[in-house]
Amino acid sequence: MTLGELVRGGVHDVAAGIIGWTLLVDGVGGRIVEVEAYAEDDPASHAFGGATARNASMFGPAGHLYVYRSYGIHWCANVVCEQPGRGAGVLLRALEPTHGLERMRDRRAVADDRLLCAGPGRLTQALGLTGADDGADLSRPPFELIPPASQAVVERTTRIGITRAVEQPWRYVELGSSWSSRRRRAA
DNA sequence: CTTTCGATGATCT
DNA sequence: GATCATCGAAAGG
């Protein structure tokens, strides 16, 4: 399975399928253990209501990044999906740090490694992702997306931190992972 | 342990 | 002018 093949499916297949992949930026990163799907007709999605200046990359090529500023402070990163009608993406919520731990500790200055990449804002900070990476192609350096040796076991729960379509079970977590951002119960 | 709240800025109405 | 796909520190049990 390649990134191009993975990203060809609908958002939910992509969200479930990307769990277990290793994401690296300049050799720094880890295993994707938590994501959320934001679908085409999803009131919680930034793409809901059509393309604007901010969400433009969600309507661009699949397999690229959509990075936006959250609450004026943090950056959050999505993998753009190739969904009919476009405007769908998968929000990267947590990684299990595996590569470049020192680099991530420098950037995050946190005592517990558990907090390095457990949350969308934390993850981007640890990997050094910013608005400058919006629209970037994940299949090209400095990015690497490496498939897992075997398909991860995925658990589906409700999404976190949103105010609309709260009841939809569109958060995907690797079963048993202790690196997710946790809160809220399974759907 | 849990809950509350301020920071901070782009985006949209 | 209000909203927000967040985080971390502070306050309360």
mmCIF file of C-alpha atoms (C1' of nucleotides) in Angstrom:
data_model
loop_
_atom_site.group_PDB
_atom_site.id
_atom_site.type_symbol
_atom_site.label_atom_id
_atom_site.label_comp_id
_atom_site.label_asym_id
_atom_site.label_seq_id
_atom_site.Cartn_x
_atom_site.Cartn_y
_atom_site.Cartn_z
ATOM 1 C CA MET A 1 0.000 0.000 0.000
ATOM 2 C CA THR A 2 1.278 3.415 -0.983
ATOM 3 C CA LEU A 3 0.165 6.833 0.236
ATOM 4 C CA GLY A 4 -1.461 7.472 -3.116
ATOM 5 C CA GLU A 5 -3.456 4.259 -2.876
ATOM 6 C CA LEU A 6 -4.470 4.861 0.721
ATOM 7 C CA VAL A 7 -5.659 8.392 0.077
ATOM 8 C CA ARG A 8 -7.783 7.324 -2.876
ATOM 9 C CA GLY A 9 -10.554 5.984 -0.633
ATOM 10 C CA GLY A 10 -13.263 7.866 1.256
ATOM 11 C CA VAL A 11 -12.300 9.739 4.417
ATOM 12 C CA HIS A 12 -13.399 6.990 6.759
ATOM 13 C CA ASP A 13 -11.384 4.331 4.982
ATOM 14 C CA VAL A 14 -8.409 6.664 4.944
ATOM 15 C CA ALA A 15 -8.823 7.533 8.631
ATOM 16 C CA ALA A 16 -9.030 3.894 9.682
ATOM 17 C CA GLY A 17 -6.336 2.833 7.243
ATOM 18 C CA ILE A 18 -3.743 5.426 8.173
ATOM 19 C CA ILE A 19 -3.605 4.257 11.795
ATOM 20 C CA GLY A 20 -0.296 2.505 12.299
ATOM 21 C CA TRP A 21 1.531 4.361 9.525
ATOM 22 C CA THR A 22 4.689 6.190 10.487
ATOM 23 C CA LEU A 23 4.819 9.906 9.723
ATOM 24 C CA LEU A 24 8.207 11.580 9.610
ATOM 25 C CA VAL A 25 9.178 15.186 8.946
ATOM 26 C CA ASP A 26 12.914 15.515 8.440
ATOM 27 C CA GLY A 27 13.286 12.095 10.024
ATOM 28 C CA VAL A 28 11.357 13.143 13.130
ATOM 29 C CA GLY A 29 7.984 11.689 14.074
ATOM 30 C CA GLY A 30 6.256 8.448 14.900
ATOM 31 C CA ARG A 31 3.408 6.040 14.490
ATOM 32 C CA ILE A 32 -0.031 7.526 13.862
ATOM 33 C CA VAL A 33 -2.314 6.303 16.654
ATOM 34 C CA GLU A 34 -5.220 8.765 16.594
ATOM 35 C CA VAL A 35 -7.030 10.681 13.842
ATOM 36 C CA GLU A 36 -10.445 12.144 13.083
ATOM 37 C CA ALA A 37 -12.366 12.116 9.807
ATOM 38 C CA TYR A 38 -13.915 15.329 8.478
ATOM 39 C CA ALA A 39 -16.225 14.436 5.656
ATOM 40 C CA GLU A 40 -17.558 16.291 2.684
ATOM 41 C CA ASP A 41 -21.021 16.989 4.123
ATOM 42 C CA ASP A 42 -19.848 17.320 7.705
ATOM 43 C CA PRO A 43 -21.048 20.389 9.621
ATOM 44 C CA ALA A 44 -17.941 20.127 11.823
ATOM 45 C CA SER A 45 -15.588 20.293 8.834
ATOM 46 C CA HIS A 46 -13.797 23.440 7.799
ATOM 47 C CA ALA A 47 -14.743 22.541 4.251
ATOM 48 C CA PHE A 48 -18.461 22.611 5.074
ATOM 49 C CA GLY A 49 -20.014 25.371 3.010
ATOM 50 C CA GLY A 50 -17.422 25.285 0.282
ATOM 51 C CA ALA A 51 -13.899 26.423 -0.457
ATOM 52 C CA THR A 52 -12.501 29.582 1.125
ATOM 53 C CA ALA A 53 -9.023 31.053 1.389
ATOM 54 C CA ARG A 54 -8.266 29.143 4.579
ATOM 55 C CA ASN A 55 -9.457 25.684 3.551
ATOM 56 C CA ALA A 56 -8.265 25.884 -0.063
ATOM 57 C CA SER A 57 -5.829 22.992 0.330
ATOM 58 C CA MET A 58 -8.668 20.709 1.433
ATOM 59 C CA PHE A 59 -9.921 21.085 -2.112
ATOM 60 C CA GLY A 60 -6.470 20.510 -3.578
ATOM 61 C CA PRO A 61 -4.677 17.259 -4.383
ATOM 62 C CA ALA A 62 -5.165 14.271 -2.087
ATOM 63 C CA GLY A 63 -2.174 13.232 -0.043
ATOM 64 C CA HIS A 64 -1.218 16.814 0.645
ATOM 65 C CA LEU A 65 -1.408 18.666 3.958
ATOM 66 C CA TYR A 66 -4.053 21.064 5.178
ATOM 67 C CA VAL A 67 -2.580 23.059 8.075
ATOM 68 C CA TYR A 68 -4.535 25.748 9.890
ATOM 69 C CA ARG A 69 -4.151 27.842 13.025
ATOM 70 C CA SER A 70 -6.279 26.774 15.932
ATOM 71 C CA TYR A 71 -7.447 29.161 18.651
ATOM 72 C CA GLY A 72 -4.873 31.658 17.456
ATOM 73 C CA ILE A 73 -2.093 29.669 19.080
ATOM 74 C CA HIS A 74 -1.652 26.174 17.732
ATOM 75 C CA TRP A 75 -1.302 24.554 14.356
ATOM 76 C CA CYS A 76 -3.336 21.505 13.342
ATOM 77 C CA ALA A 77 -2.577 19.253 10.381
ATOM 78 C CA ASN A 78 -4.828 17.179 8.119
ATOM 79 C CA VAL A 79 -4.213 14.689 5.346
ATOM 80 C CA VAL A 80 -6.340 15.730 2.366
ATOM 81 C CA CYS A 81 -8.433 12.893 0.938
ATOM 82 C CA GLU A 82 -9.557 12.143 -2.573
ATOM 83 C CA GLN A 83 -13.265 12.124 -1.898
ATOM 84 C CA PRO A 84 -15.952 12.759 -4.496
ATOM 85 C CA GLY A 85 -16.809 16.440 -4.293
ATOM 86 C CA ARG A 86 -13.549 17.105 -2.454
ATOM 87 C CA GLY A 87 -13.111 18.979 0.781
ATOM 88 C CA ALA A 88 -12.521 15.959 3.004
ATOM 89 C CA GLY A 89 -9.605 15.408 5.317
ATOM 90 C CA VAL A 90 -8.192 13.440 8.200
ATOM 91 C CA LEU A 91 -7.027 15.408 11.242
ATOM 92 C CA LEU A 92 -3.831 14.037 12.770
ATOM 93 C CA ARG A 93 -4.455 13.920 16.516
ATOM 94 C CA ALA A 94 -1.689 11.816 18.063
ATOM 95 C CA LEU A 95 1.523 9.949 17.334
ATOM 96 C CA GLU A 96 3.505 7.394 19.233
ATOM 97 C CA PRO A 97 6.957 9.032 19.104
ATOM 98 C CA THR A 98 9.502 6.709 17.505
ATOM 99 C CA HIS A 99 12.010 8.842 15.568
ATOM 100 C CA GLY A 100 13.979 11.919 16.647
ATOM 101 C CA LEU A 101 12.844 11.951 20.261
ATOM 102 C CA GLU A 102 15.535 14.456 21.212
ATOM 103 C CA ARG A 103 14.433 16.878 18.534
ATOM 104 C CA MET A 104 10.831 16.653 19.697
ATOM 105 C CA ARG A 105 11.789 17.122 23.337
ATOM 106 C CA ASP A 106 13.684 20.265 22.364
ATOM 107 C CA ARG A 107 10.667 21.667 20.585
ATOM 108 C CA ARG A 108 8.117 20.717 23.213
ATOM 109 C CA ALA A 109 10.072 21.163 26.447
ATOM 110 C CA VAL A 110 7.818 18.771 28.308
ATOM 111 C CA ALA A 111 8.818 16.391 31.097
ATOM 112 C CA ASP A 112 6.714 13.406 30.027
ATOM 113 C CA ASP A 113 7.275 11.850 26.588
ATOM 114 C CA ARG A 114 3.628 10.850 26.725
ATOM 115 C CA LEU A 115 2.722 14.478 26.053
ATOM 116 C CA LEU A 116 5.065 14.943 23.104
ATOM 117 C CA CYS A 117 2.527 14.179 20.383
ATOM 118 C CA ALA A 118 -0.744 13.497 22.256
ATOM 119 C CA GLY A 119 -3.007 16.092 20.674
ATOM 120 C CA PRO A 120 -3.240 17.892 17.338
ATOM 121 C CA GLY A 121 -1.501 21.054 18.529
ATOM 122 C CA ARG A 122 1.214 19.128 20.345
ATOM 123 C CA LEU A 123 1.900 16.884 17.386
ATOM 124 C CA THR A 124 2.475 19.767 14.991
ATOM 125 C CA GLN A 125 4.747 21.484 17.480
ATOM 126 C CA ALA A 126 6.800 18.315 17.985
ATOM 127 C CA LEU A 127 7.190 17.806 14.228
ATOM 128 C CA GLY A 128 7.793 21.486 13.512
ATOM 129 C CA LEU A 129 4.742 21.839 11.265
ATOM 130 C CA THR A 130 3.365 25.346 10.680
ATOM 131 C CA GLY A 131 1.219 27.250 8.236
ATOM 132 C CA ALA A 132 4.203 27.224 5.913
ATOM 133 C CA ASP A 133 3.489 23.513 5.377
ATOM 134 C CA ASP A 134 -0.103 24.072 4.298
ATOM 135 C CA GLY A 135 -0.612 22.381 0.944
ATOM 136 C CA ALA A 136 2.662 20.459 1.099
ATOM 137 C CA ASP A 137 2.921 17.109 -0.677
ATOM 138 C CA LEU A 138 3.311 14.297 1.849
ATOM 139 C CA SER A 139 4.881 12.006 -0.721
ATOM 140 C CA ARG A 140 7.929 14.256 -1.043
ATOM 141 C CA PRO A 141 10.778 15.187 1.282
ATOM 142 C CA PRO A 142 10.989 16.265 4.034
ATOM 143 C CA PHE A 143 7.895 14.113 4.544
ATOM 144 C CA GLU A 144 7.739 10.338 4.755
ATOM 145 C CA LEU A 145 4.705 8.126 5.290
ATOM 146 C CA ILE A 146 5.637 4.527 5.906
ATOM 147 C CA PRO A 147 2.992 1.766 5.984
ATOM 148 C CA PRO A 148 2.874 -0.579 8.978
ATOM 149 C CA ALA A 149 4.042 -4.181 8.631
ATOM 150 C CA SER A 150 0.527 -5.321 9.466
ATOM 151 C CA GLN A 151 -2.812 -3.546 9.644
ATOM 152 C CA ALA A 152 -3.411 -1.966 13.065
ATOM 153 C CA VAL A 153 -6.491 -2.783 15.131
ATOM 154 C CA VAL A 154 -8.638 0.338 15.141
ATOM 155 C CA GLU A 155 -11.259 1.539 17.601
ATOM 156 C CA ARG A 156 -13.869 4.134 16.653
ATOM 157 C CA THR A 157 -15.165 6.783 19.089
ATOM 158 C CA THR A 158 -16.783 10.205 19.016
ATOM 159 C CA ARG A 159 -14.679 13.192 18.032
ATOM 160 C CA ILE A 160 -13.087 15.606 20.480
ATOM 161 C CA GLY A 161 -13.235 19.339 20.974
ATOM 162 C CA ILE A 162 -15.866 20.139 18.364
ATOM 163 C CA THR A 163 -19.215 21.861 18.740
ATOM 164 C CA ARG A 164 -21.110 20.455 15.752
ATOM 165 C CA ALA A 165 -21.933 16.877 14.724
ATOM 166 C CA VAL A 166 -20.595 15.900 18.130
ATOM 167 C CA GLU A 167 -22.351 12.548 18.129
ATOM 168 C CA GLN A 168 -20.634 11.148 15.031
ATOM 169 C CA PRO A 169 -18.160 8.332 15.834
ATOM 170 C CA TRP A 170 -15.512 9.576 13.470
ATOM 171 C CA ARG A 171 -12.448 9.458 15.695
ATOM 172 C CA TYR A 172 -10.156 6.528 15.013
ATOM 173 C CA VAL A 173 -7.675 5.276 17.591
ATOM 174 C CA GLU A 174 -5.282 2.364 17.623
ATOM 175 C CA LEU A 175 -6.786 -0.115 20.065
ATOM 176 C CA GLY A 176 -4.887 -0.215 23.335
ATOM 177 C CA SER A 177 -2.480 2.580 22.448
ATOM 178 C CA SER A 178 -1.318 4.579 25.434
ATOM 179 C CA TRP A 179 -0.220 7.479 23.215
ATOM 180 C CA SER A 180 -3.617 8.897 22.260
ATOM 181 C CA SER A 181 -4.914 12.232 23.529
ATOM 182 C CA ARG A 182 -7.782 10.504 25.388
ATOM 183 C CA ARG A 183 -11.000 11.884 26.988
ATOM 184 C CA ARG A 184 -14.565 11.070 26.158
ATOM 185 C CA ARG A 185 -15.953 7.552 25.948
ATOM 186 C CA ALA A 186 -16.332 5.179 23.037
ATOM 187 C CA ALA A 187 -19.453 5.367 20.932
ATOM 188 C "C1'" DC B 1 -8.211 13.289 40.702
ATOM 189 C "C1'" DT B 2 -11.610 16.970 37.965
ATOM 190 C "C1'" DT B 3 -13.118 21.364 36.255
ATOM 191 C "C1'" DT B 4 -12.418 26.089 34.879
ATOM 192 C "C1'" DC B 5 -10.357 29.648 32.388
ATOM 193 C "C1'" DG B 6 -7.092 32.761 29.835
ATOM 194 C "C1'" DA B 7 -4.166 33.194 25.804
ATOM 195 C "C1'" DT B 8 -4.392 34.690 21.030
ATOM 196 C "C1'" DG B 9 -5.470 35.536 15.989
ATOM 197 C "C1'" DA B 10 -7.462 34.191 11.631
ATOM 198 C "C1'" DT B 11 -11.884 33.575 9.724
ATOM 199 C "C1'" DC B 12 -16.488 34.449 8.933
ATOM 200 C "C1'" DT B 13 -21.003 36.994 9.739
ATOM 201 C "C1'" DG C 1 -18.013 41.073 17.167
ATOM 202 C "C1'" DA C 2 -18.386 36.020 17.836
ATOM 203 C "C1'" DT C 3 -16.575 31.686 17.015
ATOM 204 C "C1'" DC C 4 -13.073 28.034 17.360
ATOM 205 C "C1'" DA C 5 -11.132 20.456 14.916
ATOM 206 C "C1'" DT C 6 -6.435 23.600 21.636
ATOM 207 C "C1'" DC C 7 -3.257 23.664 25.466
ATOM 208 C "C1'" DG C 8 -1.589 24.265 30.002
ATOM 209 C "C1'" DA C 9 -1.809 26.380 34.338
ATOM 210 C "C1'" DA C 10 -4.575 27.156 38.217
ATOM 211 C "C1'" DA C 11 -8.164 26.224 41.288
ATOM 212 C "C1'" DG C 12 -11.226 23.093 43.632
ATOM 213 C "C1'" DG C 13 -12.532 18.148 45.926
#
